């Protein structure tokens, strides 16, 4: 059986011996980080009112915002009313509001819990909702009371289908 010779350049471009090459290859193989893929449920869900909630990896914090679809429909956002920290909310309660050149809309929370942080960057730059509605344009972070509430919300595929009707 033909076995091609391995030639690996070491420091200063010098070629390593076959045994040194194999040792280097073994070290490289042993140092590879093993990744495991854990099965997780969809962590981002959408409401019929075009809000989204994304759970943290531990499922304790939900980040809430308006969808890209809603941001586009609103037009240029010029003002955002943010919730107060420590505000207790139930799913479907008003969480804040957005005003655009076209209209004003309440933001409803998709989950129950306590507001632990509001995105105060939006006070100075409300246009983040238009530029990055599902990342930098988030509205609030909520300590999640009941993760089962997410079961009634749509995943990305169902939401896309809903908005295309």
Coordinates of N, CA and C in Angstrom, one line a residue:
X1 N 0.8 -1.2 0.0 CA 0.0 0.0 0.0 C 0.9 1.2 0.0
X2 N 0.6 2.2 -0.9 CA 1.4 3.4 -1.0 C 1.0 4.3 0.1
X3 N 2.0 4.9 0.8 CA 1.8 5.8 1.9 C 2.6 7.1 1.5
X4 N 1.9 8.2 1.3 CA 2.6 9.4 0.9 C 3.4 9.9 2.1
X5 N 4.5 10.5 1.9 CA 5.3 11.0 3.0 C 4.8 12.4 3.4
X6 N 4.7 12.5 4.7 CA 4.3 13.8 5.2 C 5.5 14.7 5.5
X7 N 5.4 15.9 5.0 CA 6.5 16.8 5.3 C 5.9 18.1 5.8
X8 N 6.2 18.4 7.0 CA 5.7 19.6 7.7 C 6.8 20.5 8.0
X9 N 6.6 21.8 7.7 CA 7.6 22.8 8.0 C 7.5 23.2 9.4
X10 N 8.6 23.2 10.1 CA 8.7 23.6 11.5 C 9.1 25.1 11.5
X11 N 9.5 25.5 12.7 CA 10.0 26.9 12.8 C 11.1 27.2 11.8
X12 N 11.1 28.4 11.3 CA 12.1 28.9 10.3 C 12.1 28.1 9.0
X13 N 10.9 27.5 8.7 CA 10.7 26.8 7.4 C 11.5 25.5 7.3
X14 N 12.2 25.0 8.3 CA 12.8 23.7 8.2 C 11.8 22.6 8.3
X15 N 12.1 21.5 7.5 CA 11.2 20.4 7.5 C 11.4 19.5 8.7
X16 N 10.3 19.0 9.3 CA 10.5 18.1 10.4 C 10.6 16.7 10.0
X17 N 11.2 15.9 10.8 CA 11.4 14.5 10.5 C 10.0 13.8 10.5
X18 N 9.9 12.6 9.9 CA 8.6 11.9 9.9 C 8.0 11.7 11.3
X19 N 8.9 11.3 12.3 CA 8.4 11.1 13.6 C 7.9 12.4 14.3
X20 N 8.7 13.5 14.0 CA 8.3 14.8 14.6 C 7.0 15.3 13.9
X21 N 6.8 15.0 12.7 CA 5.6 15.3 12.0 C 4.4 14.6 12.6
X22 N 4.6 13.3 12.8 CA 3.5 12.5 13.4 C 3.2 13.0 14.8
X23 N 4.2 13.3 15.6 CA 4.0 13.8 17.0 C 3.2 15.1 16.9
X24 N 3.6 16.0 16.0 CA 2.9 17.3 15.8 C 1.4 17.0 15.4
X25 N 1.2 16.1 14.5 CA -0.2 15.8 14.1 C -1.0 15.2 15.3
X26 N -0.4 14.4 16.1 CA -1.1 13.8 17.2 C -1.4 14.9 18.2
X27 N -0.5 15.8 18.5 CA -0.8 16.9 19.5 C -2.0 17.8 18.9
X28 N -1.9 18.0 17.6 CA -3.0 18.8 17.0 C -4.3 18.1 17.2
X29 N -4.4 16.8 16.9 CA -5.6 16.0 17.1 C -6.1 16.0 18.5
X30 N -5.2 15.9 19.5 CA -5.5 15.8 20.9 C -6.0 17.2 21.4
X31 N -5.6 18.2 20.8 CA -5.9 19.6 21.3 C -7.2 20.1 20.7
X32 N -7.8 19.4 19.8 CA -9.1 19.8 19.2 C -10.2 19.8 20.3
X33 N -10.9 20.9 20.2 CA -12.0 21.0 21.2 C -13.2 20.2 20.7
X34 N -13.8 19.4 21.6 CA -15.0 18.7 21.2 C -16.2 19.5 21.5
X35 N -17.0 19.7 20.5 CA -18.2 20.4 20.6 C -19.4 19.5 20.7
X36 N -20.3 19.8 21.6 CA -21.5 19.0 21.6 C -22.7 19.8 21.3
X37 N -23.6 19.3 20.7 CA -24.8 20.0 20.3 C -25.9 19.5 21.2
X38 N -26.4 20.4 22.0 CA -27.5 20.0 22.9 C -28.8 20.4 22.2
X39 N -29.8 19.6 22.3 CA -31.1 19.9 21.7 C -31.8 20.9 22.6
X40 N -32.1 22.1 21.9 CA -32.8 23.1 22.6 C -34.1 23.4 21.8
X41 N -35.0 23.9 22.6 CA -36.3 24.3 21.9 C -36.0 25.7 21.3
X42 N -36.9 26.1 20.4 CA -36.8 27.4 19.8 C -36.8 28.4 21.0
X43 N -35.8 29.2 21.0 CA -35.6 30.2 22.1 C -36.2 31.5 21.7
X44 N -36.6 31.7 20.4 CA -37.2 33.0 20.0 C -38.6 32.7 19.5
X45 N -39.5 33.5 20.0 CA -40.9 33.3 19.7 C -41.5 34.7 19.3
X46 N -42.6 34.6 18.6 CA -43.3 35.8 18.1 C -44.8 35.8 18.5
X47 N -45.3 37.0 18.6 CA -46.8 37.1 18.9 C -47.5 37.6 17.6
X48 N -48.8 37.5 17.6 CA -49.6 38.0 16.5 C -49.6 39.5 16.4
X49 N -49.2 40.1 17.5 CA -49.1 41.6 17.5 C -47.7 42.1 17.1
X50 N -46.9 41.2 16.7 CA -45.5 41.5 16.1 C -44.5 41.8 17.1
X51 N -44.6 41.3 18.3 CA -43.5 41.4 19.3 C -42.8 40.1 19.3
X52 N -41.5 40.1 19.8 CA -40.8 38.9 19.9 C -40.2 38.8 21.3
X53 N -39.9 37.5 21.7 CA -39.2 37.3 23.0 C -38.2 36.2 22.7
X54 N -37.0 36.5 23.2 CA -35.9 35.5 23.1 C -35.4 35.2 24.4
X55 N -35.4 33.9 24.8 CA -35.0 33.4 26.1 C -33.4 33.3 26.1
X56 N -32.9 33.6 27.3 CA -31.5 33.4 27.5 C -31.2 31.9 27.5
X57 N -30.0 31.4 27.4 CA -29.7 30.0 27.4 C -30.2 29.3 28.6
X58 N -30.2 29.9 29.8 CA -30.7 29.2 31.0 C -32.3 29.4 31.1
X59 N -32.9 30.1 30.2 CA -34.4 30.2 30.2 C -34.9 31.1 31.3
X60 N -34.1 31.9 31.9 CA -34.6 32.7 33.0 C -34.9 34.2 32.6
X61 N -34.3 34.6 31.5 CA -34.4 36.0 31.1 C -35.0 36.0 29.7
X62 N -36.0 36.8 29.5 CA -36.6 37.0 28.1 C -36.4 38.4 27.7
X63 N -35.7 38.5 26.5 CA -35.5 39.8 25.9 C -36.7 40.1 24.9
X64 N -37.3 41.2 25.0 CA -38.5 41.5 24.3 C -38.3 42.7 23.3
X65 N -38.9 42.6 22.1 CA -38.8 43.7 21.2 C -39.9 43.6 20.2
X66 N -39.8 44.5 19.2 CA -40.8 44.4 18.0 C -40.1 43.8 16.9
X67 N -40.8 43.1 16.1 CA -40.3 42.3 15.0 C -39.8 43.2 13.8
X68 N -39.0 42.7 13.0 CA -38.6 43.4 11.8 C -39.8 43.8 10.9
X69 N -40.7 42.9 10.8 CA -41.9 43.2 10.1 C -42.6 44.4 10.6
X70 N -42.8 44.5 12.0 CA -43.5 45.6 12.6 C -42.6 46.9 12.4
X71 N -41.3 46.8 12.6 CA -40.5 48.0 12.4 C -40.6 48.6 11.0
X72 N -40.7 47.7 10.0 CA -40.8 48.2 8.6 C -42.2 48.8 8.5
X73 N -43.2 48.2 9.0 CA -44.6 48.8 8.9 C -44.7 50.1 9.7
X74 N -44.0 50.3 10.8 CA -44.1 51.5 11.5 C -43.5 52.7 10.8
X75 N -42.4 52.5 10.0 CA -41.7 53.6 9.4 C -40.6 54.1 10.4
X76 N -40.1 55.2 10.2 CA -39.1 55.8 11.0 C -39.5 56.0 12.5
X77 N -38.9 55.3 13.4 CA -39.3 55.4 14.8 C -38.6 56.7 15.4
X78 N -39.4 57.5 16.0 CA -38.8 58.8 16.5 C -38.9 58.9 18.0
X79 N -39.6 58.0 18.7 CA -39.7 58.0 20.2 C -40.1 56.6 20.7
X80 N -39.4 56.3 21.8 CA -39.8 55.0 22.4 C -40.0 55.2 23.9
X81 N -41.2 54.8 24.4 CA -41.5 54.8 25.8 C -41.1 53.5 26.4
X82 N -40.2 53.5 27.4 CA -39.6 52.3 27.9 C -40.3 51.9 29.3
X83 N -40.3 50.7 29.7 CA -40.9 50.3 31.0 C -39.9 50.6 32.1
X84 N -40.4 50.8 33.3 CA -39.6 51.0 34.5 C -39.1 49.7 34.9
X85 N -37.9 49.7 35.5 CA -37.3 48.5 36.1 C -38.2 48.1 37.3
X86 N -38.2 46.8 37.6 CA -39.0 46.2 38.6 C -40.5 46.2 38.4
X87 N -40.9 46.6 37.2 CA -42.3 46.6 36.8 C -42.8 45.1 36.6
X88 N -43.9 44.7 37.3 CA -44.4 43.4 37.2 C -45.4 43.4 36.0
X89 N -45.2 42.5 35.1 CA -46.1 42.4 33.9 C -46.6 41.0 33.7
X90 N -47.8 40.9 33.1 CA -48.4 39.7 32.7 C -48.4 39.6 31.2
X91 N -48.4 38.4 30.6 CA -48.4 38.3 29.2 C -49.6 39.1 28.6
X92 N -49.4 39.9 27.6 CA -50.4 40.7 27.0 C -50.5 42.1 27.6
X93 N -49.8 42.4 28.7 CA -49.9 43.8 29.3 C -49.0 44.7 28.4
X94 N -49.4 46.0 28.4 CA -48.5 47.0 27.8 C -47.2 47.1 28.5
X95 N -46.1 47.1 27.7 CA -44.7 47.2 28.2 C -44.1 48.5 27.9
X96 N -44.6 49.2 26.9 CA -44.1 50.5 26.5 C -44.8 50.9 25.2
X97 N -44.2 51.8 24.5 CA -44.8 52.3 23.2 C -43.8 52.8 22.3
X98 N -44.1 52.8 21.0 CA -43.2 53.4 20.0 C -44.0 54.4 19.2
X99 N -43.4 55.5 18.9 CA -44.0 56.5 18.0 C -43.1 56.6 16.8
X100 N -43.8 56.6 15.6 CA -43.1 56.8 14.4 C -43.7 58.0 13.6
X101 N -43.1 58.2 12.4 CA -43.7 59.3 11.6 C -45.0 58.9 11.1
X102 N -45.4 57.6 11.1 CA -46.7 57.2 10.6 C -47.7 57.0 11.7
X103 N -47.3 56.5 12.9 CA -48.3 56.1 13.9 C -47.6 55.9 15.3
X104 N -48.4 55.6 16.3 CA -48.0 55.2 17.6 C -48.6 53.9 17.9
X105 N -47.8 53.0 18.6 CA -48.3 51.7 18.9 C -47.8 51.3 20.3
X106 N -48.6 50.6 21.0 CA -48.2 50.0 22.3 C -47.4 48.8 22.0
X107 N -46.5 48.5 22.9 CA -45.7 47.3 22.9 C -46.2 46.4 24.0
X108 N -46.7 45.2 23.6 CA -47.3 44.3 24.6 C -46.2 43.2 24.9
X109 N -46.2 42.9 26.2 CA -45.2 41.8 26.6 C -45.8 40.5 26.3
X110 N -45.0 39.6 25.7 CA -45.5 38.3 25.4 C -45.4 37.3 26.6
X111 N -44.7 37.7 27.6 CA -44.5 36.8 28.8 C -44.8 37.6 30.1
X112 N -45.0 36.8 31.1 CA -45.2 37.4 32.5 C -43.8 37.4 33.2
X113 N -43.7 38.4 34.1 CA -42.4 38.4 34.9 C -42.2 39.8 35.4
X114 N -40.9 40.1 35.7 CA -40.5 41.4 36.2 C -39.5 42.0 35.3
X115 N -39.7 43.3 34.9 CA -38.7 44.0 34.1 C -37.4 44.2 34.9
X116 N -36.3 43.7 34.3 CA -35.1 43.8 35.0 C -34.1 44.8 34.3
X117 N -34.5 45.1 33.1 CA -33.6 46.1 32.3 C -34.4 46.6 31.1
X118 N -34.3 47.9 30.9 CA -34.8 48.5 29.7 C -33.7 49.0 28.8
X119 N -33.9 49.0 27.5 CA -32.8 49.4 26.6 C -32.8 50.9 26.5
X120 N -32.1 51.6 27.4 CA -32.0 53.0 27.5 C -31.3 53.7 26.3
X121 N -30.6 52.9 25.5 CA -30.0 53.4 24.3 C -31.1 53.9 23.3
X122 N -32.3 53.4 23.5 CA -33.4 53.8 22.6 C -33.9 55.2 22.8
X123 N -33.6 55.7 24.1 CA -34.0 57.0 24.4 C -33.3 58.0 23.5
X124 N -32.0 57.8 23.3 CA -31.2 58.7 22.5 C -31.2 58.3 21.0
X125 N -31.4 57.0 20.7 CA -31.4 56.6 19.3 C -32.5 55.6 19.1
X126 N -33.8 56.1 19.0 CA -34.9 55.3 18.7 C -34.8 54.6 17.4
X127 N -34.1 55.1 16.5 CA -33.9 54.5 15.1 C -33.3 53.1 15.2
X128 N -32.7 52.7 16.3 CA -32.2 51.4 16.4 C -33.2 50.3 16.2
X129 N -34.5 50.7 16.5 CA -35.6 49.8 16.2 C -35.7 49.5 14.7
X130 N -35.5 50.5 13.9 CA -35.6 50.4 12.5 C -34.3 49.7 11.9
X131 N -33.2 50.0 12.5 CA -31.9 49.4 11.9 C -31.7 48.0 12.4
X132 N -32.1 47.7 13.6 CA -31.8 46.4 14.2 C -32.9 45.9 15.1
X133 N -34.1 45.8 14.6 CA -35.2 45.5 15.5 C -35.1 44.2 16.4
X134 N -34.4 43.3 15.8 CA -34.4 42.0 16.6 C -33.0 41.7 17.2
X135 N -32.2 42.8 17.3 CA -31.0 42.6 18.0 C -30.7 43.9 18.9
X136 N -30.1 44.9 18.3 CA -29.8 46.1 19.1 C -31.1 46.9 19.5
X137 N -32.2 46.7 18.8 CA -33.4 47.5 19.1 C -34.3 46.8 20.1
X138 N -33.8 45.9 20.9 CA -34.7 45.3 21.9 C -35.3 46.4 22.9
X139 N -36.4 46.0 23.5 CA -37.1 47.0 24.4 C -36.7 46.8 25.8
X140 N -36.9 45.5 26.3 CA -36.7 45.2 27.7 C -36.3 43.8 27.9
X141 N -35.7 43.6 29.1 CA -35.4 42.2 29.5 C -36.2 41.9 30.8
X142 N -36.8 40.7 30.7 CA -37.8 40.4 31.8 C -37.4 39.1 32.4
X143 N -37.4 39.0 33.7 CA -37.2 37.8 34.5 C -38.5 37.0 34.3
X144 N -38.3 35.8 33.6 CA -39.5 35.0 33.2 C -40.1 34.3 34.4
X145 N -41.4 34.5 34.5 CA -42.2 33.8 35.5 C -42.6 32.4 35.1
X146 N -43.0 32.2 33.9 CA -43.5 30.9 33.5 C -43.1 30.6 32.0
X147 N -42.1 29.8 31.8 CA -41.7 29.5 30.4 C -42.8 28.9 29.5
X148 N -43.7 28.2 30.2 CA -44.8 27.6 29.4 C -45.6 28.5 28.6
X149 N -45.6 29.8 28.9 CA -46.3 30.8 28.2 C -45.8 30.9 26.7
X150 N -44.6 30.5 26.5 CA -44.0 30.6 25.2 C -44.6 29.5 24.3
X151 N -45.2 28.5 24.9 CA -45.8 27.4 24.0 C -46.9 28.0 23.2
X152 N -47.5 29.1 23.5 CA -48.7 29.6 22.8 C -48.2 30.6 21.7
X153 N -46.9 30.9 21.6 CA -46.3 31.8 20.6 C -45.8 31.1 19.4
X154 N -45.6 31.8 18.4 CA -45.1 31.3 17.1 C -43.6 31.2 17.0
X155 N -43.1 30.1 16.4 CA -41.6 30.1 16.1 C -41.4 30.9 14.8
X156 N -40.2 31.1 14.4 CA -39.8 31.9 13.3 C -40.6 31.5 12.0
X157 N -40.6 30.2 11.7 CA -41.3 29.7 10.5 C -42.8 30.0 10.5
X158 N -43.4 29.8 11.7 CA -44.9 30.1 11.8 C -45.1 31.6 11.7
X159 N -44.3 32.4 12.2 CA -44.4 33.8 12.2 C -44.3 34.3 10.8
X160 N -43.3 33.8 10.1 CA -43.0 34.2 8.7 C -44.3 33.9 7.8
X161 N -44.8 32.7 8.0 CA -46.0 32.3 7.3 C -47.2 33.2 7.7
X162 N -47.3 33.6 9.0 CA -48.4 34.5 9.4 C -48.3 35.8 8.8
X163 N -47.1 36.4 8.6 CA -46.9 37.7 8.0 C -47.1 37.7 6.5
X164 N -47.0 36.5 5.9 CA -47.2 36.5 4.4 C -48.6 36.3 4.0
X165 N -49.5 36.2 4.9 CA -50.9 36.0 4.6 C -51.5 37.2 4.0

